[in-house]
Coordinates of C-alpha atoms and ligand atoms in Angstrom, one line a residue:
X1 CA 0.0 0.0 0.0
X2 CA 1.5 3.4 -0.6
X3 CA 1.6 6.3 2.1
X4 CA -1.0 8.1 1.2
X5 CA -3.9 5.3 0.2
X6 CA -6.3 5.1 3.0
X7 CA -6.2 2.6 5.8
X8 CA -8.7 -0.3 6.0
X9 CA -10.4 0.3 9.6
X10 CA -9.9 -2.2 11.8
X11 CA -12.0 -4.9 11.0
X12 CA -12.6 -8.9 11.2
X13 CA -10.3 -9.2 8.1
X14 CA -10.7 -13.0 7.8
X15 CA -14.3 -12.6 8.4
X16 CA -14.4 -10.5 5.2
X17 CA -12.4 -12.5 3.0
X18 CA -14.5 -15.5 3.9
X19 CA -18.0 -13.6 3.5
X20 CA -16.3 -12.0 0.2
X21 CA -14.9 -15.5 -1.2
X22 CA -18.4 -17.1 -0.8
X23 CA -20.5 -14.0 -1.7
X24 CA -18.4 -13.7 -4.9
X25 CA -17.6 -17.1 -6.0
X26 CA -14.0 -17.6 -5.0
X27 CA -14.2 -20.5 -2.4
X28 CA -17.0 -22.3 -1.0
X29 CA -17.7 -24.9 2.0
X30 CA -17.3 -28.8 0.0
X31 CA -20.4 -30.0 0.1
X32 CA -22.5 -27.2 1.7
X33 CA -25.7 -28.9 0.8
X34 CA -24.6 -31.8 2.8
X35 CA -23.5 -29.8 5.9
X36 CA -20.1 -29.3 4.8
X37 CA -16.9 -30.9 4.9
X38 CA -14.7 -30.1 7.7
X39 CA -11.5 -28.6 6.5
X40 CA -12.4 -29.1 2.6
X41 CA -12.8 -26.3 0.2
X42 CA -13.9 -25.7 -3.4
X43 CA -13.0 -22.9 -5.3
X44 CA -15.6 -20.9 -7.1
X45 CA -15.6 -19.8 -10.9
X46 CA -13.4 -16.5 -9.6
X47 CA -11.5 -18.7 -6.8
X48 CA -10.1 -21.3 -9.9
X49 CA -9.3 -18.1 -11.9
X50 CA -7.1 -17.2 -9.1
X51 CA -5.2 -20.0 -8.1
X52 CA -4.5 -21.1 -11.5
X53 CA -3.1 -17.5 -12.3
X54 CA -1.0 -17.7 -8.9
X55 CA 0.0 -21.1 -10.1
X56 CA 0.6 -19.7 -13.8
X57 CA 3.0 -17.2 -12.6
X58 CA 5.1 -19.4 -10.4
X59 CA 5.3 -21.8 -13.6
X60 CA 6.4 -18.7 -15.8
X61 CA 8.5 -17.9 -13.2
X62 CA 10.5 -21.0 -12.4
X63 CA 10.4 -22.7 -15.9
X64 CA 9.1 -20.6 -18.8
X65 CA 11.8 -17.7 -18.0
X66 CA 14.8 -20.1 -17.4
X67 CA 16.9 -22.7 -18.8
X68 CA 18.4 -24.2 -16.1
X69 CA 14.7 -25.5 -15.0
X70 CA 12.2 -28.1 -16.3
X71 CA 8.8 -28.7 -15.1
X72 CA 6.9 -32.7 -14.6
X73 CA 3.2 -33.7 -13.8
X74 CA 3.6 -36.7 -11.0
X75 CA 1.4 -39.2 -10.0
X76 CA 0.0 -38.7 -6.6
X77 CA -0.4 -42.2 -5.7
X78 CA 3.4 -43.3 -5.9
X79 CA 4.9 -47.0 -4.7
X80 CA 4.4 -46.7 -1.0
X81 CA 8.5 -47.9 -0.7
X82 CA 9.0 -44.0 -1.8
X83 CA 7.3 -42.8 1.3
X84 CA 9.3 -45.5 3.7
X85 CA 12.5 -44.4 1.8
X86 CA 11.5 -40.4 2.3
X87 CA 10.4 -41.4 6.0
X88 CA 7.6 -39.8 5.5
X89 CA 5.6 -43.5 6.9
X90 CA 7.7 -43.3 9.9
X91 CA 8.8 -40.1 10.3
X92 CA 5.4 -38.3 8.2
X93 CA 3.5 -37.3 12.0
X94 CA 2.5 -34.8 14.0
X95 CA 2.7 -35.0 17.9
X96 CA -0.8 -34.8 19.2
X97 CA -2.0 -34.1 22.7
X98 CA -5.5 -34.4 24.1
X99 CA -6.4 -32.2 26.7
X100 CA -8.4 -33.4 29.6
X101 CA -10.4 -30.2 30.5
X102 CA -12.0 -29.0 27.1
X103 CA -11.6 -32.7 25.4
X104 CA -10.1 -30.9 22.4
X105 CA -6.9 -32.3 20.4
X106 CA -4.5 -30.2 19.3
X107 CA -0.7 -30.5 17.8
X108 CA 1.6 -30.0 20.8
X109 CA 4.4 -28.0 18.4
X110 CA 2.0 -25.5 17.6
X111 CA 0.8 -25.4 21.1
X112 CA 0.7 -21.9 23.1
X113 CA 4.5 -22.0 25.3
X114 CA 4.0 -21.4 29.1
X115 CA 7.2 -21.7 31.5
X116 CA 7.0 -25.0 33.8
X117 CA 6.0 -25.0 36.8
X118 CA 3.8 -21.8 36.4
X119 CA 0.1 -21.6 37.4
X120 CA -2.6 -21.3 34.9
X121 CA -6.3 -20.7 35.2
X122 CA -8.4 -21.9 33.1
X123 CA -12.7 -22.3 32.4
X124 CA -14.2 -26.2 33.5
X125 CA -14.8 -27.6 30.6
X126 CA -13.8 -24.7 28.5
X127 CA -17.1 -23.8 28.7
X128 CA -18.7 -20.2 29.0
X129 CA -19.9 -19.7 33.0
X130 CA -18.1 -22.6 34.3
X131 CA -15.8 -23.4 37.4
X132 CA -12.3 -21.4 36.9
X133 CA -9.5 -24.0 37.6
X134 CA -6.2 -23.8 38.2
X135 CA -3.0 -26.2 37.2
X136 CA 0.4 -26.0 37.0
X137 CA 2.8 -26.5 33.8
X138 CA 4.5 -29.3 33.3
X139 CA 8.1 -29.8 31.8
X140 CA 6.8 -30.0 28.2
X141 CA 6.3 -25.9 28.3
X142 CA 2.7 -25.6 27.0
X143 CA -1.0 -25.6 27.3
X144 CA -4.7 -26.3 25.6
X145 CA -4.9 -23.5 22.6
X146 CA -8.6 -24.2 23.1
X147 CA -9.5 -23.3 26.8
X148 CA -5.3 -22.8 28.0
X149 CA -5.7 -26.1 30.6
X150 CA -2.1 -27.6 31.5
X151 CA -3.8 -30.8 32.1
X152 CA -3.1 -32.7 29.3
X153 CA -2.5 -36.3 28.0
X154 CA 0.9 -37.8 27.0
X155 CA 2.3 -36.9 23.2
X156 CA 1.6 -39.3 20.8
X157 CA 2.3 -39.7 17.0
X158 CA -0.2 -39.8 14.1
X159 CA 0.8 -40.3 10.6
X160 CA -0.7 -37.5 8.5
X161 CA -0.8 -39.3 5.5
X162 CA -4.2 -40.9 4.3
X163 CA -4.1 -44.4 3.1
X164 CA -6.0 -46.3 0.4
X165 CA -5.3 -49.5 -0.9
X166 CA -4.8 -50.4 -4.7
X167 CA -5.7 -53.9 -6.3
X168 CA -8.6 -56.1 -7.5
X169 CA -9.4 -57.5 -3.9
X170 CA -11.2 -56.0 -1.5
X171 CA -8.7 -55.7 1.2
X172 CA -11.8 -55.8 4.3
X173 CA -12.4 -59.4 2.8
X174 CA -8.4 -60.1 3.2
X175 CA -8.6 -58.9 6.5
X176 CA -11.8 -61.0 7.6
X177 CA -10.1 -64.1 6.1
X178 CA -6.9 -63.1 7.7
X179 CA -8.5 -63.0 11.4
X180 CA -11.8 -65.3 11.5
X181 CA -12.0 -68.4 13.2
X182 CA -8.2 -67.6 14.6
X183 CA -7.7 -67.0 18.8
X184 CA -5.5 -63.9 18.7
X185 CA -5.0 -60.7 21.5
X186 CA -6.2 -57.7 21.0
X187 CA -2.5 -56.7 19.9
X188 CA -2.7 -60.0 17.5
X189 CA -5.8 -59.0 16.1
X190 CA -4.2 -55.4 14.9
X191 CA -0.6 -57.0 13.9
X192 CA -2.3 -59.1 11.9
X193 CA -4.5 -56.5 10.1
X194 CA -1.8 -54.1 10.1
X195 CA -0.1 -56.5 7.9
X196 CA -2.8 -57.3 5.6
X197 CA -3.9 -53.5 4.9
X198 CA -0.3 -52.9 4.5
X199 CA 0.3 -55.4 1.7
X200 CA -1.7 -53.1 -1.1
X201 CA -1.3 -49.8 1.0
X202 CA -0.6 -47.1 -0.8
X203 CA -0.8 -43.6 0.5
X204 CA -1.8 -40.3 -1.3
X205 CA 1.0 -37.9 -1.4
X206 CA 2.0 -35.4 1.3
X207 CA 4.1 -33.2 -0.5
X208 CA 4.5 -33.0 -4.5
X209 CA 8.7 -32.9 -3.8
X210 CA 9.1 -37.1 -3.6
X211 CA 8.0 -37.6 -7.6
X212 CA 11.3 -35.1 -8.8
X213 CA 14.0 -37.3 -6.6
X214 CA 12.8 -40.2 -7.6
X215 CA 12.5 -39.3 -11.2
X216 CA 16.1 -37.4 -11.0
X217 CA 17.8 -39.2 -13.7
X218 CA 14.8 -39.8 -16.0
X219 CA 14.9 -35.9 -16.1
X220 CA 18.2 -35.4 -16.4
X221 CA 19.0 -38.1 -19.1
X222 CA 16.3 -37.4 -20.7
X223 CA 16.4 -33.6 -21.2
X224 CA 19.8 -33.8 -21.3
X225 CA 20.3 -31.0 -17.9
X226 CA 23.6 -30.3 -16.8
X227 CA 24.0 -29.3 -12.5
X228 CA 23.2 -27.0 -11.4
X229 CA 19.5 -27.5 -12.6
X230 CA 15.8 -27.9 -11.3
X231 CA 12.9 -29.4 -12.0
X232 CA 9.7 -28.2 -10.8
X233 CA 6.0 -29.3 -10.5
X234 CA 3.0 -28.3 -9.4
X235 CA -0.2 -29.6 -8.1
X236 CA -2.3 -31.3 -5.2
X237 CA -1.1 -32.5 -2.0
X238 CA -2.7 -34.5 1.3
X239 CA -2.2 -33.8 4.8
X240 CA -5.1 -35.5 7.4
X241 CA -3.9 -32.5 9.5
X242 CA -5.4 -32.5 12.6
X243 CA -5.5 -29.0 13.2
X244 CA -7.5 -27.3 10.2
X245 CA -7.6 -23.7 10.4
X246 CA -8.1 -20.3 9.1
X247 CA -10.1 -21.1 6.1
X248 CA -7.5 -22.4 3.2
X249 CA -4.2 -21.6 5.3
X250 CA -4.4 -25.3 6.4
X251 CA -6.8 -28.0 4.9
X252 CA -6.5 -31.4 4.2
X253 CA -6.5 -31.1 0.7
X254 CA -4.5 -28.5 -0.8
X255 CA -1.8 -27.4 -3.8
X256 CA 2.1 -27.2 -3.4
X257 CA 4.4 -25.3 -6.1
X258 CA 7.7 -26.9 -5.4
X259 CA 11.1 -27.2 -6.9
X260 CA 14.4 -29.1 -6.3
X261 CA 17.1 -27.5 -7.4
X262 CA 20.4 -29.5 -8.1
X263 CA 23.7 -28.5 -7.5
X264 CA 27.2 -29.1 -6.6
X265 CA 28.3 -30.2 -3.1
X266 CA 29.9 -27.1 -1.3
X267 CA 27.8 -24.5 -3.6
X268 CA 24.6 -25.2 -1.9
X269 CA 24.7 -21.7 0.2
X270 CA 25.2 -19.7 -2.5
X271 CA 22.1 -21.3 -4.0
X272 CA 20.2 -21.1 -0.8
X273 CA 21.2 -17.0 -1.1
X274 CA 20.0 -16.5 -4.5
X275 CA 17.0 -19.0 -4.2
X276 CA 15.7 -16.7 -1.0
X277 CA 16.2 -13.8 -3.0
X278 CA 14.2 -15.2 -5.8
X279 CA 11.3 -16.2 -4.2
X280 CA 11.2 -12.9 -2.1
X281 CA 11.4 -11.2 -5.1
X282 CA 8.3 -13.2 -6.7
X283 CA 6.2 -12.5 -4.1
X284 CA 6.7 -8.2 -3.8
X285 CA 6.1 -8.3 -7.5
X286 CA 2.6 -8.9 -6.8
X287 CA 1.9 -7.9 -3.8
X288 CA 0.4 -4.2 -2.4
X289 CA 2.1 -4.5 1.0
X290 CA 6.0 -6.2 1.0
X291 CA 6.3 -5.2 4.4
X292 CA 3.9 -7.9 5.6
X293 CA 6.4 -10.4 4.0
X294 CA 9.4 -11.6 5.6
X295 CA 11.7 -14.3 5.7
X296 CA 13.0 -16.0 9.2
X297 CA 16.1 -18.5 9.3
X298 CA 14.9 -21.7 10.8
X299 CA 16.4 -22.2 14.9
X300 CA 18.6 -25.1 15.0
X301 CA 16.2 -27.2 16.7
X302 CA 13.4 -26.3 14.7
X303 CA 15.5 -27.4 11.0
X304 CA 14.9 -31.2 9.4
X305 CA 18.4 -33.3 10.7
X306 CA 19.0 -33.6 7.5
X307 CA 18.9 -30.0 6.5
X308 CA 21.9 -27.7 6.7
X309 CA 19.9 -24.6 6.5
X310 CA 16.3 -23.3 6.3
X311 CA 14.0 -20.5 5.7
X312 CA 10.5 -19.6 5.7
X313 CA 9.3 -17.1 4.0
X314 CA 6.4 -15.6 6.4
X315 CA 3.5 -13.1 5.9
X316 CA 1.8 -11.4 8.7
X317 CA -1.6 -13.3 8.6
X318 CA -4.2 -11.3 10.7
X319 CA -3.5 -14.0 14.1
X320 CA 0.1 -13.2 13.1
X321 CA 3.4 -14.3 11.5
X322 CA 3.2 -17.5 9.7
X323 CA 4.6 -19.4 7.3
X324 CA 3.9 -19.3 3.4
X325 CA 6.8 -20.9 1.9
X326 CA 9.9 -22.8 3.2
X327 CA 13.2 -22.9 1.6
X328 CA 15.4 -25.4 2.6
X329 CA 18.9 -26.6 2.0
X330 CA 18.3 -30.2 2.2
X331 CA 21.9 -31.4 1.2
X332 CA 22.1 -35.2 -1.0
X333 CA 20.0 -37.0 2.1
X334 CA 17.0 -37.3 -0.6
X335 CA 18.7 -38.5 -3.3
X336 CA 20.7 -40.5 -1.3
X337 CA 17.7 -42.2 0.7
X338 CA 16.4 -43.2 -2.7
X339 CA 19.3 -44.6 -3.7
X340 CA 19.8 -46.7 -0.8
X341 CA 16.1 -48.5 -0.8
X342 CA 15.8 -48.6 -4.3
X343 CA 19.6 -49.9 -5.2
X344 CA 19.8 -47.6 -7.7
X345 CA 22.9 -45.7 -8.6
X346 CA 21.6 -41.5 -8.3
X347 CA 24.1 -39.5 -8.7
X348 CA 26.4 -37.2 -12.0
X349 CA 29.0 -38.7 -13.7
X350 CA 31.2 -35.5 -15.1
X351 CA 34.3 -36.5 -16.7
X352 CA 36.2 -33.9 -17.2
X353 CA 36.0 -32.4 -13.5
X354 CA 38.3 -33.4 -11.2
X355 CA 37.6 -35.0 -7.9
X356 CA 38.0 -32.7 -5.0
X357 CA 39.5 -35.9 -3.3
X358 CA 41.8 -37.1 -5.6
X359 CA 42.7 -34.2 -7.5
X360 CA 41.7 -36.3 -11.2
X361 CA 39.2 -36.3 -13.4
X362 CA 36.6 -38.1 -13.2
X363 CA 34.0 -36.8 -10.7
X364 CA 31.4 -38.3 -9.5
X365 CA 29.0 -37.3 -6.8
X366 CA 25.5 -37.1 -5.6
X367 CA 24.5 -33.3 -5.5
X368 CA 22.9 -31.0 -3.2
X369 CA 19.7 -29.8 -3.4
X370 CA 18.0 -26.3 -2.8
X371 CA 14.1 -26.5 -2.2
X372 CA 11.9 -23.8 -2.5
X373 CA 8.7 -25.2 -1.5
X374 CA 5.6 -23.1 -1.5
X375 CA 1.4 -23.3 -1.0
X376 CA -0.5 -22.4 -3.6
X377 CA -3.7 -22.6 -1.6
X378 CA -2.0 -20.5 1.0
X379 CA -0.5 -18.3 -1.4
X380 CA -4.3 -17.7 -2.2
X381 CA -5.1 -16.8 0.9
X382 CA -2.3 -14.6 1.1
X383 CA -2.8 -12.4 -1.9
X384 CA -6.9 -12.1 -0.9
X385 CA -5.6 -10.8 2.4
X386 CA -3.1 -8.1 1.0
X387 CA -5.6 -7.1 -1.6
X388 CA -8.4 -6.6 0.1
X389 CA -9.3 -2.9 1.5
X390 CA -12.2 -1.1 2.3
X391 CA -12.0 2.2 1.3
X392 CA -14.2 5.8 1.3
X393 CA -15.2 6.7 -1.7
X394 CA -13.5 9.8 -3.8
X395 CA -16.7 11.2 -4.3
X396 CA -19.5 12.0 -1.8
X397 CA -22.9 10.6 -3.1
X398 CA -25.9 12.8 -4.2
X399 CA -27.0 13.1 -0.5
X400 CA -22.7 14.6 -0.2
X401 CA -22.6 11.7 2.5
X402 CA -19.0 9.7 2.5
X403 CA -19.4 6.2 1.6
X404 CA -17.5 3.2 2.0
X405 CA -16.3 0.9 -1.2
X406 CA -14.9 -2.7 -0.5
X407 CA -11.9 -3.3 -3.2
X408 CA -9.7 -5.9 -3.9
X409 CA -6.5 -4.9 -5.3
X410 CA -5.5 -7.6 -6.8
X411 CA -2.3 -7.4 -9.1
X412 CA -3.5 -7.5 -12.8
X413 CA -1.9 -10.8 -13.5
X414 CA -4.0 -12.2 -10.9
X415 CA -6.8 -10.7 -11.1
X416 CA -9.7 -12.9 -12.0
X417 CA -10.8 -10.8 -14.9
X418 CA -9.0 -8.1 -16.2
X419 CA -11.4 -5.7 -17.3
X420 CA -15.2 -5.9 -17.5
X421 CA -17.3 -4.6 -20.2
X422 CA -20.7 -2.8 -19.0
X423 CA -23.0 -1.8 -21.7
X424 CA -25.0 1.3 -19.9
X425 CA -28.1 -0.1 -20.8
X426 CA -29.6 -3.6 -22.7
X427 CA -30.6 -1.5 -26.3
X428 CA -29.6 1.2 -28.6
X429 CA -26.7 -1.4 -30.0
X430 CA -24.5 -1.1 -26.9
X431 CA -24.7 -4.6 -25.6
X432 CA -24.1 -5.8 -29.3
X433 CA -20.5 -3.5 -29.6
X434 CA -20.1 -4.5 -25.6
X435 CA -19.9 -8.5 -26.9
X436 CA -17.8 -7.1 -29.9
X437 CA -15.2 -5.5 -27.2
X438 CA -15.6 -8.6 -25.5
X439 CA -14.6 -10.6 -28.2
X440 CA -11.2 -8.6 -29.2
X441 CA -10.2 -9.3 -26.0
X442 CA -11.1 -13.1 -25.7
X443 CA -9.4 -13.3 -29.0
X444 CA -6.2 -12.0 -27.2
X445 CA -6.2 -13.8 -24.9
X446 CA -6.9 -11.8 -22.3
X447 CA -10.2 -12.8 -19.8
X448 CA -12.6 -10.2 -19.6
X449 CA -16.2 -10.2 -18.4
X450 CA -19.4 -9.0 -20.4
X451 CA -21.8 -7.6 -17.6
X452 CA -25.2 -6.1 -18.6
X453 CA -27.0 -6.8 -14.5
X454 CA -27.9 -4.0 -12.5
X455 CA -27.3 -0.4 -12.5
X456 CA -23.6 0.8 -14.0
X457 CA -22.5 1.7 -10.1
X458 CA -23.8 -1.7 -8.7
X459 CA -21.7 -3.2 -11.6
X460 CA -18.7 -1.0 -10.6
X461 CA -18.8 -2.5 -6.8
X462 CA -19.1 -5.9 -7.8
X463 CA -15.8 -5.6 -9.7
X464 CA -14.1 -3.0 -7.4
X465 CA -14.9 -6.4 -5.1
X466 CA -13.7 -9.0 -7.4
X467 CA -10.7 -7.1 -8.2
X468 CA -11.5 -6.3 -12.1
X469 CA -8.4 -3.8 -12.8
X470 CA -10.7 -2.1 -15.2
X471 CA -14.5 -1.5 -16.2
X472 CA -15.0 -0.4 -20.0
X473 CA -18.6 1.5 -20.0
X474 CA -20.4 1.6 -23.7
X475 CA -22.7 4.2 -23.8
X476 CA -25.3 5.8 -26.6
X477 CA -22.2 7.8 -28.1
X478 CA -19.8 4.8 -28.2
X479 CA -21.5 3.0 -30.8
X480 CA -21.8 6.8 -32.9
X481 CA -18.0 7.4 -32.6
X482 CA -16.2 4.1 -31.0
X483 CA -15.7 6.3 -27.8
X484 CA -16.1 4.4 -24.4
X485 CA -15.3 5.3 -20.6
X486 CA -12.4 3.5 -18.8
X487 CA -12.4 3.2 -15.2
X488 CA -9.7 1.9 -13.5
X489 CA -10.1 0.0 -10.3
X490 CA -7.8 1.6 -8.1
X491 CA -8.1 5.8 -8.6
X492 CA -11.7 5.1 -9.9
X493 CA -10.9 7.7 -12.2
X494 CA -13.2 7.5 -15.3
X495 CA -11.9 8.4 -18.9
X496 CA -13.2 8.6 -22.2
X497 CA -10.7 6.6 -25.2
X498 CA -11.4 5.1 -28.4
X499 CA -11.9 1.5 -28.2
X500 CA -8.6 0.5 -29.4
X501 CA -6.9 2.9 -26.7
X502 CA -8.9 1.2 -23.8
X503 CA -7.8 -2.3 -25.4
X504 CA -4.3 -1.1 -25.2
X505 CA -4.4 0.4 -21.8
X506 CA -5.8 -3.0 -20.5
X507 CA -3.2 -5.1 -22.4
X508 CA -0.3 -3.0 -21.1
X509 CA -1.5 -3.2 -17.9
X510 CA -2.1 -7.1 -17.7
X511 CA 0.9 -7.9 -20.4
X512 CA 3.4 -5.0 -19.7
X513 CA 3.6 -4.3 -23.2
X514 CA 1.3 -2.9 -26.1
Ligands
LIG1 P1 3.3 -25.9 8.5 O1 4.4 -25.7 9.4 O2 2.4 -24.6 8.3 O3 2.5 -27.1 8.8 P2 5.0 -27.2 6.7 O4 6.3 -26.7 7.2 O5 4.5 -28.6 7.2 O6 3.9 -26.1 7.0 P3 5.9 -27.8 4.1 O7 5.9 -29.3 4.3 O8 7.2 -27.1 4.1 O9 4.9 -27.1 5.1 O10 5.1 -27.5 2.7 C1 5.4 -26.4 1.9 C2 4.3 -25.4 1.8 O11 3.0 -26.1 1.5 C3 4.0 -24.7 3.1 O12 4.8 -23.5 3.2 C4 2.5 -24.2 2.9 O13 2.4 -23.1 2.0 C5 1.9 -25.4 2.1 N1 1.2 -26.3 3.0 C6 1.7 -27.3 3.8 N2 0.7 -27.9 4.5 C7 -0.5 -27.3 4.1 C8 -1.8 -27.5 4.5 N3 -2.2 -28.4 5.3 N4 -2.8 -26.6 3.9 C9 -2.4 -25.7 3.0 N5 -1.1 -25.5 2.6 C10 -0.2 -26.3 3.2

């Protein structure tokens, strides 16, 4: 925002973007008819429009403007020895903690910190009106985020990836004929189970990162890349988080933009520099605040083991600072895991370098990797945050009161539509040269919106609130003399330009060129 645009008052921001994203189209409750789905989302006609053009930038970013990376379209139900390799099915889990007072579970890492041995009060039950209690801290350092209770159950582990199983058998009937008519324990019962589910488990993906380290040298071979180089992808991603909150920010179902970058052994800071500059670039290009982005080096007890450095890149969500994207040194451990459960040989033959170790040529060695791993559903939620404002009006209305406008100032590349086309009213020609307009544009590949409903200033507010850079107004006179009014979003200044000057203005705007 620049110095002198006028402040949002304080307001329930997320309450606003989730009233605006339903009102408008951009993301609705999965299965709403049905009650919903906890912690699932669907994204409207304007929502799609704005997550793909997130995602499309990102692409254009990472692999249309570069040589040095390539992009690939995984499966998302991979062999499940990828996910024992990654330690994602021993290692993949969150630790959870019940607490005893409110009966709510929560992940203890994410838990509010309290100093042991301190008191704490907190509400029976965690209900409104009840008893107030009082408990003391224990070692671990935290309490309930739900009702602040320190009495709480032991940590334990829950693998946060969901599991299907694949084949022409039904695995329940494998299990029933695994168990019946046998005298086993309770622990029997589930070991044996355990096993049979096991034998055609396979798990949907947590992360889209696996598919491009197990694919390394199909890539590289294939494309013929030379280190340092990265391939990218982009697409969905499973969690059964436990905690699901603030709206998209975490669901179970959501969309990663990820990319491993592959380098040298020893050159893997220098990367990690210029990959956090990058990315931090990428997002002030689009965004209206920068300040509200950051990026915050990882403690040493907070990185992977396997990490040598790490950094997220944060933005100040309206609860606070949180994390959008993580960039991480993650050295060879990846490529090496793989190699070691699959027996395959991963790692770049170059025969002209010489080995640092030997001093002679040839070298061969498993390289680093640099991963800049980001949320496209979080990335949403970002850019509807920065974007939106509400605003007074420039112009008092006919009574000379001030009134407020709700805008989203979305970056044109973004933007759902980028301009909308209002014929003033349904006759006299002007919706005909309106769907002429309309199609110069579509024809350019640019998507704009034909919008006849309502008066011209109800038409303006719904795009000032869907974040339409610009309306294009066709009046009486515009199909006389091919003159029609511009408004742009932002100043909601209103000019009058030949058609071919408002298709311009729009392209420059959206394109950067003429
Ligand atoms: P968090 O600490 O918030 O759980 P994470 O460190 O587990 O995130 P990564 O595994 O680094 O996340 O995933 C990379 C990116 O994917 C995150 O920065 C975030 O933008 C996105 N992401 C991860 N989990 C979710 C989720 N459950 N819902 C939406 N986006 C997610």
């Amino acid at each position: 925002m620049s110095p002198n645009e006028p402040e949002t008052p304080s307001i329930d921001l997320m309450k606003e973007i989730v009233s605006l994203a339903k009102q408008r189209g951009f993301v609705f409750q999965s299965s709403e008819i049905y009650g919903g789905l906890k912690s699932a989302y669907d994204y409207g006609p304007l929502g799609a429009e704005l997550k793909r053009n997130i995602m499309n930038e990102w692409w254009r970013s990472m692999v249309y403007e570069r040589e040095d990376v390539v992009g690939m379209d995984a499966s998302i139900i991979m062999h499940s020895k990828v996910w024992e390799a990654s330690g994602h099915l021993a290692g993949f889990s969150d630790p959870l903690v019940d607490c005893r007072n409110c009966k709510e579970r929560f992940r203890a890492d994410k838990a509010p910190r309290a100093q042991p041995g301190s008191t704490v009060t907190s509400v029976e039950g965690g209900r409104r009106g009840g008893k107030t209690l009082t408990g003391t801290v224990d070692p671990r350092g935290y309490v309930c985020p739900h009702c602040g209770s320190s009495d709480l159950s032991a940590e334990r582990n829950f693998n946060l990836m969901f599991r299907t199983n694949i084949g022409p058998v039904d695995v329940v009937q494998d299990v029933v004929d695994a168990i019946h008519g046998k005298d086993l324990s309770k622990e029997e019962m589930r070991a044996a189970i355990d096993a049979k589910v096991r034998e055609t488990a396979v798990y949907l993906r947590p992360e889209t990162a696996q598919a491009m380290f197990v694919q390394f040298l199909n890539v590289q071979q294939s494309m013929s890349m030379k280190i340092p180089f990265g391939i990218a992808q982009m697409g969905k991603s499973f969690r059964n988080e436990i905690t699901v909150e603030h709206f998209i920010f975490r669901s179970c179902e959501f969309e990663q933009m990820e990319m491993e970058f592959f380098v040298e052994p020893g050159t893997q800071k220098k990367w990690l520099d210029y990959w956090k500059e990058e990315r931090m670039g990428w997002y002030r290009r689009f965004v209206n605040s920068p300040e509200k982005l950051r990026l915050r080096r990882h403690e040493d007890n907070e990185r992977a083991h396997y990490a040598d450095d790490c950094y997220d890149v944060e933005y100040e969500y309206p609860w606070g600072w949180g994390e959008l994207e993580g960039i991480a040194s993650r050295t060879d451990y990846d490529l090496s895991k793989h190699a070691k459960h699959s027996g395959s040989h991963i790692n770049i033959l170059d025969p002209n370098r010489p080995d640092p170790a030997t001093g002679k040529p040839p070298y061969r060695f498993t390289p680093y990797v640099i991963e800049p791993a980001a949320g496209a559903t979080r990335a949403t939620l970002m850019f509807l945050l920065d974007a939106f404002r509400i605003e007074d009006k420039p112009r008092p209305n006919a009574k000379g009161e001030v009134e407020t406008r709700r805008v989203l100032k979305l970056h044109p590349r973004l933007a759902p539509y980028k301009a909308a086309i209002l014929p003033l009213v349904k006759k006299d020609g002007m919706p005909e040269l309106g769907r002429k307009i309309v199609r110069q544009f579509l024809d350019a590949g640019i998507n704009v919106r034909f919008d006849e409903q309502h008066s011209i200033g109800k038409r303006y507010a719904r795009h000032d609130e869907i974040g339409t850079p610009y309306c294009i107004t066709v009046d009486g006179d515009s199909v006389k003399d091919g003159v029609v009014t511009i408004r742009d979003r932002d100043t909601t200044e209103q000019v009058k330009v030949k058609i071919d000057e408002a298709f311009a203005v729009v392209k420059e705007r959206v394109f950067g060129h003429r």
